[in-house]
Tab-separated table of C-alpha atoms (C1' of nucleotides) in Angstrom:
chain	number	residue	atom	x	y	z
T	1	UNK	CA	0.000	0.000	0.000
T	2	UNK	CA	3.028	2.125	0.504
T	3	UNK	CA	3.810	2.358	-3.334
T	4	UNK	CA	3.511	5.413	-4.580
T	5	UNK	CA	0.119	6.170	-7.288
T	6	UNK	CA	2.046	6.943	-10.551
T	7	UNK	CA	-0.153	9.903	-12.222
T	8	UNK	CA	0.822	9.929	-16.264
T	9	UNK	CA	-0.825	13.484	-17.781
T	10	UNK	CA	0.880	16.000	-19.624
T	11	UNK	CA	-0.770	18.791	-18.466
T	12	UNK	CA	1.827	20.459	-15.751
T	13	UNK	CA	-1.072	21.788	-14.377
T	14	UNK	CA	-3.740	18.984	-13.930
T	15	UNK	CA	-0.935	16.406	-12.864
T	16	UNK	CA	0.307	18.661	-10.067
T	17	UNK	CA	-3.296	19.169	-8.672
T	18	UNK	CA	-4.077	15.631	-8.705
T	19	UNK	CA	-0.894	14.309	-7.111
T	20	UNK	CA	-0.892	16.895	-4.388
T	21	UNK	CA	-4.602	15.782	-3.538
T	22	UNK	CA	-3.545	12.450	-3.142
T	23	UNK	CA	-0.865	13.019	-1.409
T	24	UNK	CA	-2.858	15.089	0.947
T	25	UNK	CA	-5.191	12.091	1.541
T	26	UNK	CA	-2.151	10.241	2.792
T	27	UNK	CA	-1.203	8.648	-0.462
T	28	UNK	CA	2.161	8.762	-1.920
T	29	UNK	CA	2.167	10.125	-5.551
T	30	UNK	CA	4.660	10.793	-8.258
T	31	UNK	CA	3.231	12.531	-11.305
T	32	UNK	CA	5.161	12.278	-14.491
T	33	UNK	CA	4.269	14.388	-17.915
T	34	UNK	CA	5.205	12.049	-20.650
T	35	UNK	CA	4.937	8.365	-21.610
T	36	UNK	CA	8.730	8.007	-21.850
T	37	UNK	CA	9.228	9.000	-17.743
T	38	UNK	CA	6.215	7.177	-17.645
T	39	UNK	CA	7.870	3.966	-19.092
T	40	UNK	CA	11.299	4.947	-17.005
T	41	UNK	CA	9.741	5.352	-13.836
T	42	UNK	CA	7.766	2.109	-13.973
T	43	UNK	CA	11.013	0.151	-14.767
T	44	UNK	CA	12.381	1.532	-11.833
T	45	UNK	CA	9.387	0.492	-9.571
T	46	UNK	CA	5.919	-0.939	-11.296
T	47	UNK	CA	3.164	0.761	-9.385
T	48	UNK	CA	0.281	-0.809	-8.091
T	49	UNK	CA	-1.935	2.082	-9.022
T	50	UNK	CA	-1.724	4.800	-12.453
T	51	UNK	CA	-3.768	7.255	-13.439
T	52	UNK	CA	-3.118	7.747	-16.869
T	53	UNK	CA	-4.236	10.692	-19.018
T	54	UNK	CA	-5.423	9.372	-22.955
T	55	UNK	CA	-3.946	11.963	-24.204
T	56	UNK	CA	-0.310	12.165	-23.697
T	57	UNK	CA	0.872	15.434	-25.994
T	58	UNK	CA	-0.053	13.470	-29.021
T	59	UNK	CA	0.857	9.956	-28.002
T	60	UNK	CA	-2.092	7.830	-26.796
T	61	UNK	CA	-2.548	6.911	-23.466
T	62	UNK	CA	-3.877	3.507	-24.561
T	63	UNK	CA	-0.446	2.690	-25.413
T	64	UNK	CA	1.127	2.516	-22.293
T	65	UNK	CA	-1.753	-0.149	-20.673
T	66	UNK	CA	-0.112	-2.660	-22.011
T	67	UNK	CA	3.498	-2.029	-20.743
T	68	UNK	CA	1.728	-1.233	-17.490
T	69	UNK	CA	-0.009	-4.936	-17.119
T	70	UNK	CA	3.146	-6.389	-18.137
T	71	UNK	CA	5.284	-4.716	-15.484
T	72	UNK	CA	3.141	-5.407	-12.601
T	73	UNK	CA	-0.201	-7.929	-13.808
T	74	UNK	CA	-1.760	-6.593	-10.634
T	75	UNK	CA	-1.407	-3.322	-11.463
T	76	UNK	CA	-5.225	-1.104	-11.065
T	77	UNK	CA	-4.918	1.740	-13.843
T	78	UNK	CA	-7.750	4.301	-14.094
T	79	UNK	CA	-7.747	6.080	-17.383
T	80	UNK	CA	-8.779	9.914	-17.271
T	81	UNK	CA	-9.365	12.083	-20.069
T	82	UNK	CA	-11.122	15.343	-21.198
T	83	UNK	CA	-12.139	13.805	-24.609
T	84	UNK	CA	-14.110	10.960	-23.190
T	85	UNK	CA	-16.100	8.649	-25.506
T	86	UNK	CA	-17.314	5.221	-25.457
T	87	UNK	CA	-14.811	4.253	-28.280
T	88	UNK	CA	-11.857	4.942	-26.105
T	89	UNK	CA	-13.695	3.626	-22.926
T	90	UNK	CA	-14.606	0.369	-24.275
T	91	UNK	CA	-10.518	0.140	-25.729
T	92	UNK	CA	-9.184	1.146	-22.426
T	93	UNK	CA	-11.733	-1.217	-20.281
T	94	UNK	CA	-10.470	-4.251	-23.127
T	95	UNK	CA	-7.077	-3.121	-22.385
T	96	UNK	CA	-7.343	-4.186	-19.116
T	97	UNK	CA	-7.724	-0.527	-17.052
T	98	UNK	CA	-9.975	-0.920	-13.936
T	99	UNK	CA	-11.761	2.286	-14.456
T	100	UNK	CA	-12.334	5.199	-17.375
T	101	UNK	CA	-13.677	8.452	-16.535
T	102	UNK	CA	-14.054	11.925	-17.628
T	103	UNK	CA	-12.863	15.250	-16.420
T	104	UNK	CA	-13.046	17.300	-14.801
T	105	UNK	CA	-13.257	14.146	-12.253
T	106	UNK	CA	-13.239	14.312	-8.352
T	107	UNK	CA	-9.821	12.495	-6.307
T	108	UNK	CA	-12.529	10.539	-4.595
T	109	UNK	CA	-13.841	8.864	-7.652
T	110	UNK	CA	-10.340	8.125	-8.624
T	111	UNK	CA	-9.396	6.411	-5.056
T	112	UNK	CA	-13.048	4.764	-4.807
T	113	UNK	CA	-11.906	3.188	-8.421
T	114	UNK	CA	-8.615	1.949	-6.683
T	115	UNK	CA	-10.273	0.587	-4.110
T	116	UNK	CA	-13.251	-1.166	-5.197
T	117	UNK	CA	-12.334	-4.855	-5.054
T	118	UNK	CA	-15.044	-6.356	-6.597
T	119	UNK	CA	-16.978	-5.640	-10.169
T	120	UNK	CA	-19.089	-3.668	-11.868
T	121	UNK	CA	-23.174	-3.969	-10.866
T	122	UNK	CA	-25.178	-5.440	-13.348
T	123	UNK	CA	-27.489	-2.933	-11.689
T	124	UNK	CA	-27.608	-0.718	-14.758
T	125	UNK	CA	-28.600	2.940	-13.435
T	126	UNK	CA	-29.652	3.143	-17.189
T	127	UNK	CA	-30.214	6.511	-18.072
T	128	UNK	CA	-33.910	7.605	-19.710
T	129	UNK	CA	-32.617	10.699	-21.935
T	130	UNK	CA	-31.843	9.331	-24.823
T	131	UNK	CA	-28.330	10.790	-26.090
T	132	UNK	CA	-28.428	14.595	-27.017
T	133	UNK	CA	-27.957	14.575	-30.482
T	134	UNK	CA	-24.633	16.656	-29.856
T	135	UNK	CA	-23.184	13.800	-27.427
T	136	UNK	CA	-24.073	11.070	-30.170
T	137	UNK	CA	-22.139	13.280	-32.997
T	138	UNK	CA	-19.353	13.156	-30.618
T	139	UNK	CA	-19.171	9.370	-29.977
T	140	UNK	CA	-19.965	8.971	-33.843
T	141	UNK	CA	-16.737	10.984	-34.637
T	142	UNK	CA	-14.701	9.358	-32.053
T	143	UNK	CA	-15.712	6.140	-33.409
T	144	UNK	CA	-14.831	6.334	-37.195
T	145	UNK	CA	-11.712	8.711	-35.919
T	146	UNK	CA	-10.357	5.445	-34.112
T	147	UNK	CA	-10.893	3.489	-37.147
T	148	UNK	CA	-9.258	5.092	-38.976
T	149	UNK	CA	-5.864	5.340	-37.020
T	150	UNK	CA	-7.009	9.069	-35.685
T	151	UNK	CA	-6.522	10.332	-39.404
T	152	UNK	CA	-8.295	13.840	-39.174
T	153	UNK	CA	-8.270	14.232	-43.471
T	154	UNK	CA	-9.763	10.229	-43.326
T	155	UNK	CA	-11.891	10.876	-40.859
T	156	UNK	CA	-13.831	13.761	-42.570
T	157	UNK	CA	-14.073	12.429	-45.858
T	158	UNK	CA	-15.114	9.586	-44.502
T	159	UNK	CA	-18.219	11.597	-42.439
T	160	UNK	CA	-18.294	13.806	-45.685
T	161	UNK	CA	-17.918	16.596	-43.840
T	162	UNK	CA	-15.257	19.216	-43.854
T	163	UNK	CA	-11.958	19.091	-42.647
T	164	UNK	CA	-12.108	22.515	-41.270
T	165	UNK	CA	-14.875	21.713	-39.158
T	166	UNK	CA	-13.552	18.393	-37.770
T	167	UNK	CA	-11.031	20.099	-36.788
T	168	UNK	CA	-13.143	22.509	-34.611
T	169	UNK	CA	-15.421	20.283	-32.983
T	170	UNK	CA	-12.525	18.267	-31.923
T	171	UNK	CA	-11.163	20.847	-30.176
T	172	UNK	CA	-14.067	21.322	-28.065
T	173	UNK	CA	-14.939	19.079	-25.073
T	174	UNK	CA	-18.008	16.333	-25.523
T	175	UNK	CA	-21.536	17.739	-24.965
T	176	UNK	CA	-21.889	15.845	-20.969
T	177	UNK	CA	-25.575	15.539	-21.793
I	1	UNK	CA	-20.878	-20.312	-38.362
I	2	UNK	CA	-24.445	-21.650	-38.557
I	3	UNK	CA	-25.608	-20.926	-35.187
I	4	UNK	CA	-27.763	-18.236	-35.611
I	5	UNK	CA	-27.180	-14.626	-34.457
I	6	UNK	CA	-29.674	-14.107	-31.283
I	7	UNK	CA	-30.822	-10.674	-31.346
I	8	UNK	CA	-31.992	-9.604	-28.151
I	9	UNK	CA	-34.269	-5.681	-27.670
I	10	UNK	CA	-37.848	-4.983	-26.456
I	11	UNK	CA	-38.591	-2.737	-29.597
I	12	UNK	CA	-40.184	-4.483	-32.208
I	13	UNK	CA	-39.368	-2.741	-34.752
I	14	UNK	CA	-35.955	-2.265	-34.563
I	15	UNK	CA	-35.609	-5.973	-33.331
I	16	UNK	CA	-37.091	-7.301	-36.982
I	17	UNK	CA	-35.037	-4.605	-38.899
I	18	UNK	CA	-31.431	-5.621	-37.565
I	19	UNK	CA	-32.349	-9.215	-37.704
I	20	UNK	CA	-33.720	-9.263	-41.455
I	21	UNK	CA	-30.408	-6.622	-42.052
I	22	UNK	CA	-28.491	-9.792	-40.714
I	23	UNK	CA	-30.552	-12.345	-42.459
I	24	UNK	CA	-29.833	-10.320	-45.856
I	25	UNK	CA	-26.292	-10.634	-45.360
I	26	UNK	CA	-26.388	-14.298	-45.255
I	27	UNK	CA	-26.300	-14.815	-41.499
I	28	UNK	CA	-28.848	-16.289	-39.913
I	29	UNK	CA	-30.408	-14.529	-37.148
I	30	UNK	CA	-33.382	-14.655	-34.370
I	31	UNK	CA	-34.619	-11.743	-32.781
I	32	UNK	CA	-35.859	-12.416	-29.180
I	33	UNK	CA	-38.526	-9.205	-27.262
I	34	UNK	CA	-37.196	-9.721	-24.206
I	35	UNK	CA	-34.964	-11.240	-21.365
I	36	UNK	CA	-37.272	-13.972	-20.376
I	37	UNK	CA	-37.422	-15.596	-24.227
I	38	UNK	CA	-33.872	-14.488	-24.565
I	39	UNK	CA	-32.992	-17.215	-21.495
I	40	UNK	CA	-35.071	-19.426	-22.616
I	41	UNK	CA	-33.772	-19.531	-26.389
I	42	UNK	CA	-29.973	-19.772	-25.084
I	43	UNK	CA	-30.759	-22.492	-22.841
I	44	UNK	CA	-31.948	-24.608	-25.791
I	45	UNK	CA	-28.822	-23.528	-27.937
I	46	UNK	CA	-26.037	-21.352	-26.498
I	47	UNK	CA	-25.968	-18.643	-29.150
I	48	UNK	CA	-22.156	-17.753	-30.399
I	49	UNK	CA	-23.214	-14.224	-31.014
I	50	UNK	CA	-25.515	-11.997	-29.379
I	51	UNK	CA	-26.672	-8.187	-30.066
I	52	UNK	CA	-28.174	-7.207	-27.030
I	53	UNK	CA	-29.708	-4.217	-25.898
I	54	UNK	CA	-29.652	-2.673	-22.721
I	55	UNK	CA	-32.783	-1.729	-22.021
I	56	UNK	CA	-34.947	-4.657	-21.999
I	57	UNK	CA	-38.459	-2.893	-20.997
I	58	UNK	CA	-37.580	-2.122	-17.927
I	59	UNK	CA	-34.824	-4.733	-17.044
I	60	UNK	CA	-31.103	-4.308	-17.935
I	61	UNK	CA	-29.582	-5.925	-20.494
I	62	UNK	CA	-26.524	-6.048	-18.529
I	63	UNK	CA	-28.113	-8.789	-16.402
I	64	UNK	CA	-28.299	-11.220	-19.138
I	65	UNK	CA	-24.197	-11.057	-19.702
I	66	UNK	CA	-23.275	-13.441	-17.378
I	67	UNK	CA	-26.048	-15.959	-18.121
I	68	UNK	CA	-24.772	-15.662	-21.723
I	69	UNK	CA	-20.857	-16.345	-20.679
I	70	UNK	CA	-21.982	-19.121	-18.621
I	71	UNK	CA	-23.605	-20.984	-21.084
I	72	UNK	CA	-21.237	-20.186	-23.916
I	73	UNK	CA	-17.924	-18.870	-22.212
I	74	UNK	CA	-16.735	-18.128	-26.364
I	75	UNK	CA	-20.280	-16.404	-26.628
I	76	UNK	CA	-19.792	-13.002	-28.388
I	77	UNK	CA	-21.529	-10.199	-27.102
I	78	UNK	CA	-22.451	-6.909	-28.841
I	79	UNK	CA	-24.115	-4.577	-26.481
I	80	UNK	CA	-26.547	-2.051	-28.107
I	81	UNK	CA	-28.737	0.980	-26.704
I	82	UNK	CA	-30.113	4.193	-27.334
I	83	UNK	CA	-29.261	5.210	-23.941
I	84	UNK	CA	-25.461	5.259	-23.869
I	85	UNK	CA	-23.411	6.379	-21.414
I	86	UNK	CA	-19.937	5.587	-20.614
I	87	UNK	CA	-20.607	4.079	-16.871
I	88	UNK	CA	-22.732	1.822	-18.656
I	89	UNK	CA	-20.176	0.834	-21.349
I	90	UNK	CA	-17.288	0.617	-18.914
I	91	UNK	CA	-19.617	-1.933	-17.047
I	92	UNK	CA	-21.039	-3.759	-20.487
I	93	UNK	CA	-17.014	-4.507	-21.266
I	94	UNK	CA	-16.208	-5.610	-17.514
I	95	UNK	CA	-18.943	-8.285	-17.504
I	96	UNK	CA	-17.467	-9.392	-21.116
I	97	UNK	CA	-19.034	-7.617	-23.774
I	98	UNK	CA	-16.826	-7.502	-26.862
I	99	UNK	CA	-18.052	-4.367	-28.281
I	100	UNK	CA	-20.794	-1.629	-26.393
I	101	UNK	CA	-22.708	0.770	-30.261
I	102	UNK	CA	-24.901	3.623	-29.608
I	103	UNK	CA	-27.670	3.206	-31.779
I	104	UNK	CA	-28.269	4.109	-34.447
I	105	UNK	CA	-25.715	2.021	-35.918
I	106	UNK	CA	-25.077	0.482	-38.692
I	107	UNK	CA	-25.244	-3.536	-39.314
I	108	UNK	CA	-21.374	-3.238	-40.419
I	109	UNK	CA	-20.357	-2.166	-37.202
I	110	UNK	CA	-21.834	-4.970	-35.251
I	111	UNK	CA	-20.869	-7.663	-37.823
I	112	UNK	CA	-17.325	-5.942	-38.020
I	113	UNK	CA	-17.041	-6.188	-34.010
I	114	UNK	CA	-18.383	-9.817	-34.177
I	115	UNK	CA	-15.252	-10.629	-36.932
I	116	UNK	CA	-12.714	-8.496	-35.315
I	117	UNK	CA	-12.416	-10.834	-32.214
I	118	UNK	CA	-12.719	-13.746	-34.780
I	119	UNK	CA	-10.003	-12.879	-37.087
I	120	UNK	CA	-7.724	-11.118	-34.440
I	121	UNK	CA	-4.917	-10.447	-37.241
I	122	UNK	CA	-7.212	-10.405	-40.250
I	123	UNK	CA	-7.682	-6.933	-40.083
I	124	UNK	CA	-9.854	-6.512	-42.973
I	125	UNK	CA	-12.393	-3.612	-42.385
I	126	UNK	CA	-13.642	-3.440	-45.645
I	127	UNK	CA	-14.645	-0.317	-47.233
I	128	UNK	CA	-17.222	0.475	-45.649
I	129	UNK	CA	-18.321	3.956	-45.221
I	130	UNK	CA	-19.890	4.838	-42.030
I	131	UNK	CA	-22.923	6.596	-41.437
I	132	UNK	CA	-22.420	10.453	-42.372
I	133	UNK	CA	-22.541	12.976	-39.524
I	134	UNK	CA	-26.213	14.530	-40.568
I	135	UNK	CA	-27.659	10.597	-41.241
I	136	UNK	CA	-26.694	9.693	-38.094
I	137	UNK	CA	-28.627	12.512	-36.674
I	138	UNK	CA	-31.521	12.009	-38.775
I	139	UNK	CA	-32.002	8.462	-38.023
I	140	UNK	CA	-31.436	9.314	-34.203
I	141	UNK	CA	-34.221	12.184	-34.630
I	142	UNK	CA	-36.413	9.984	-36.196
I	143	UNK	CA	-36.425	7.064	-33.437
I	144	UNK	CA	-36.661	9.653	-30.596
I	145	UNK	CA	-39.170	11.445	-32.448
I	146	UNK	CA	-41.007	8.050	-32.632
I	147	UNK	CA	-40.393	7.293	-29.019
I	148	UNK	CA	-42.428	10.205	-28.574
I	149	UNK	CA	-45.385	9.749	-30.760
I	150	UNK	CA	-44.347	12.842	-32.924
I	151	UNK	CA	-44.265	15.188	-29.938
I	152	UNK	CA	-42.190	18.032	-31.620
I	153	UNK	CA	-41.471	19.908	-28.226
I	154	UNK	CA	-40.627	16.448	-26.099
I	155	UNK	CA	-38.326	15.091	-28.674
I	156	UNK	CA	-36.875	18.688	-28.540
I	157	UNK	CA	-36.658	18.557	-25.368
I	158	UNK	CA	-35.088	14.910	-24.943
I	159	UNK	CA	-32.653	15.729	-27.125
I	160	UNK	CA	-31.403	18.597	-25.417
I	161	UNK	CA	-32.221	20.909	-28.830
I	162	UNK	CA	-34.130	24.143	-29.528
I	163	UNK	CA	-37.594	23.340	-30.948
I	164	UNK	CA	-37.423	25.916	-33.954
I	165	UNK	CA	-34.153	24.436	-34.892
I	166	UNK	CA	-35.714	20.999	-34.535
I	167	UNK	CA	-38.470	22.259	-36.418
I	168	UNK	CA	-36.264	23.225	-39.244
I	169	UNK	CA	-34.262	20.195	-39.527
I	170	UNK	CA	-37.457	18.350	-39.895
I	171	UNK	CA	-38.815	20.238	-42.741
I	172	UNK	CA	-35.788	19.300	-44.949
I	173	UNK	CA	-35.145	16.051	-46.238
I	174	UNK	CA	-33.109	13.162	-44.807
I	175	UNK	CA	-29.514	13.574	-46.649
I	176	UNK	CA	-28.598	10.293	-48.583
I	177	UNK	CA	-25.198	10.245	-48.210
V	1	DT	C1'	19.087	15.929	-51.346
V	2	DG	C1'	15.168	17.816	-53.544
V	3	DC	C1'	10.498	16.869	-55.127
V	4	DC	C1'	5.959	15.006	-54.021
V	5	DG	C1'	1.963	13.715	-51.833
V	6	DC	C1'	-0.478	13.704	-47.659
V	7	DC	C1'	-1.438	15.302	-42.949
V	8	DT	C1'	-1.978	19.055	-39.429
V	9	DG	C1'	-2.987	23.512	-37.218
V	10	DC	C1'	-4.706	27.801	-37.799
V	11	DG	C1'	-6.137	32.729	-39.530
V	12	DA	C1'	-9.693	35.233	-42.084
V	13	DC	C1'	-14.173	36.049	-43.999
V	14	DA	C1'	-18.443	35.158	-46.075
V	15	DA	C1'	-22.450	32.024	-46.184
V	16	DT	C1'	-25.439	29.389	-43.346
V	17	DT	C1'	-27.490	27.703	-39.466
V	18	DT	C1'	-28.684	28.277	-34.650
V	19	DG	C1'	-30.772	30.299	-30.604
V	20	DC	C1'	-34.219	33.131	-28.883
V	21	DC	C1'	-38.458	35.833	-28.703
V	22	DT	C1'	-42.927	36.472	-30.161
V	23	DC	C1'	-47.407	35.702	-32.410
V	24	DA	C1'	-51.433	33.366	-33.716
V	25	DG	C1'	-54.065	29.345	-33.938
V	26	DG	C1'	-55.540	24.463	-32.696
V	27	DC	C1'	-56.971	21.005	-29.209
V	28	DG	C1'	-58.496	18.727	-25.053
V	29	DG	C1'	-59.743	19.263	-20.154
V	30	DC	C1'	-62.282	21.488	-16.501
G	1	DG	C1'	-64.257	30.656	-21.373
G	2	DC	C1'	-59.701	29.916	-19.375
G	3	DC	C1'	-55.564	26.954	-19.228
G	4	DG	C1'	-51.822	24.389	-20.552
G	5	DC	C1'	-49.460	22.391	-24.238
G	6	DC	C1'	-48.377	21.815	-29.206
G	7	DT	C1'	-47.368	23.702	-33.884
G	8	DG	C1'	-45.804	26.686	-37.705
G	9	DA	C1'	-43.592	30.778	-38.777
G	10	DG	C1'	-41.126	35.641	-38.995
G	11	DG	C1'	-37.234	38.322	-37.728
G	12	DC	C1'	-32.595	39.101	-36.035
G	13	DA	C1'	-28.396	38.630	-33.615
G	14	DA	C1'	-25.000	35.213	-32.467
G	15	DA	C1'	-22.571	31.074	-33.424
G	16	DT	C1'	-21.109	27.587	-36.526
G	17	DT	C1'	-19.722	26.166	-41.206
G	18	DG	C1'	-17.591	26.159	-45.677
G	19	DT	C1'	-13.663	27.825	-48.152
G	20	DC	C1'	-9.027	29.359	-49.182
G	21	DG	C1'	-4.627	29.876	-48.183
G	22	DC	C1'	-0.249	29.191	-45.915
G	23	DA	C1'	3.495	27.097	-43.348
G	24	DG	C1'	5.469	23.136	-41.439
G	25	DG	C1'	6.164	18.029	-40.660
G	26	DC	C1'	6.886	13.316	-42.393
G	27	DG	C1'	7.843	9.446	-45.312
G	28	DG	C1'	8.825	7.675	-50.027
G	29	DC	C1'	11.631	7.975	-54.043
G	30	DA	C1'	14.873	9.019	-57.728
DNA sequence: TGCCGCCTGCGACAATTTGCCTCAGGCGGC
DNA sequence: GCCGCCTGAGGCAAATTGTCGCAGGCGGCA
């Protein structure tokens, strides 16, 4: 329990905030900002417990679950990310991560991911509101996006839309509705 | 490769279009209503793939995972809904879903999840364009529109858009592309 | 090494499409 | 008749697209 949480994000920022909270809860943390220190630090010691950012200043995040498992099997990695979208959740969750959720995201979520021992309820708190149709053009994109390799020029033709405007609605955060 | 494909969601409609979709493709396929018929049919023959949705009137789809791994642990499951959500597709892929669509999708998708797991290195996706940006939306319109017996201001509403602009959208036609 | 083709990010500006407000009219319930 | 709710539509400002263009990066290829 005394191994430090290794927190993986490139954002100076974000990373500092989170490891600070956690080490204010009484957990040691050690935040690193790229997947290289990432892959250095975990050769020095494999964690027990990662939080790892998808998007790692271009590089996926995705990449490094499987270095991660293969370090330390028992290893409980929560993936985080600003972008979220069931196409990267359900690849992350296959990868083997324990957990996949969205920011802005609270420290307790994070350590109640850790922590939970046993699975996911089948008790499905399904949700009534059918998707806004802004959320489902969002997981639509990030879909065909992942198919094709995360080839923005591919991706619109592919949607028949314009580049231009890909391009934009990328940069913006999901609709949470 | 003869078993057929069990398709298991509540809606009618939808149920008999993805199955036929399937059928037309030269798979054979048997749509189910509900959870009750859907236990029943895999207890007679463990199905090899599955499309199931999650919200079966009431009940979650998510149940009905487990049964299905238990009585075919190579059982491929495709988990479908209208009502996605990430929680809900983290949880689909811990209980051993291979793949978790928003609808509306298209039949590719499903039968390209149901092959990818198949054919690990046979990573064929064949040309096959997905649904454009503004179909998607139409389609997705349409069924919530339906959901709400043509209630203008509640699919608004549900959908989290401004009823003039849904208004407009409706008055043109579906694009094609 | 230089040329090419393809990809990416981004500025600028016009053409469209939204969001928002407001009316008027229809319909069923009380 | 009064309400509450739904619908179609006009008008306008605000936001989002469609288009072009440009510079830079990257990987083949002669």
């Amino acid at each position: 329990m005394n191994a430090p949480i290794l927190v993986i994000d490139d954002d100076p920022t974000f990373n500092e905030v989170l490891t600070r909270a956690f080490v204010r809860r009484g957990f040691a943390a050690h935040g690193v900002l790229s997947a290289d220190a990432a892959l250095q630090t975990m050769q020095a010691q494999p964690p027990m417990r990662v939080v790892l950012d998808l998007n790692l200043g271009g590089a996926s995040g995705l990449a490094l679950i499987k270095p991660l498992l293969q370090a330390n099997p028992a290893c409980r990695i929560v993936v985080l990310t600003g972008y979220a979208s069931i196409a990267t959740a359900v690849d992350a969750i296959k990868l083997g991560a324990v957990q996949y959720l969205a920011k802005p995201v609270e420290v307790e979520a994070v350590l109640a991911a850790f922590a939970a021992v046993a699975e996911p309820a089948a008790e499905a708190p399904i949700g009534h509101l059918p998707l806004s149709v802004e959320r489902l053009e969002w997981e639509h994109i990030q879909r065909v996006l992942r198919e094709n390799d995360g080839n923005i020029s591919a991706t619109a033709r592919a949607l028949n839309m314009h580049r231009r405007t890909l391009q934009r609605k990328l940069m913006k955060r999901p609709a949470r509705k």
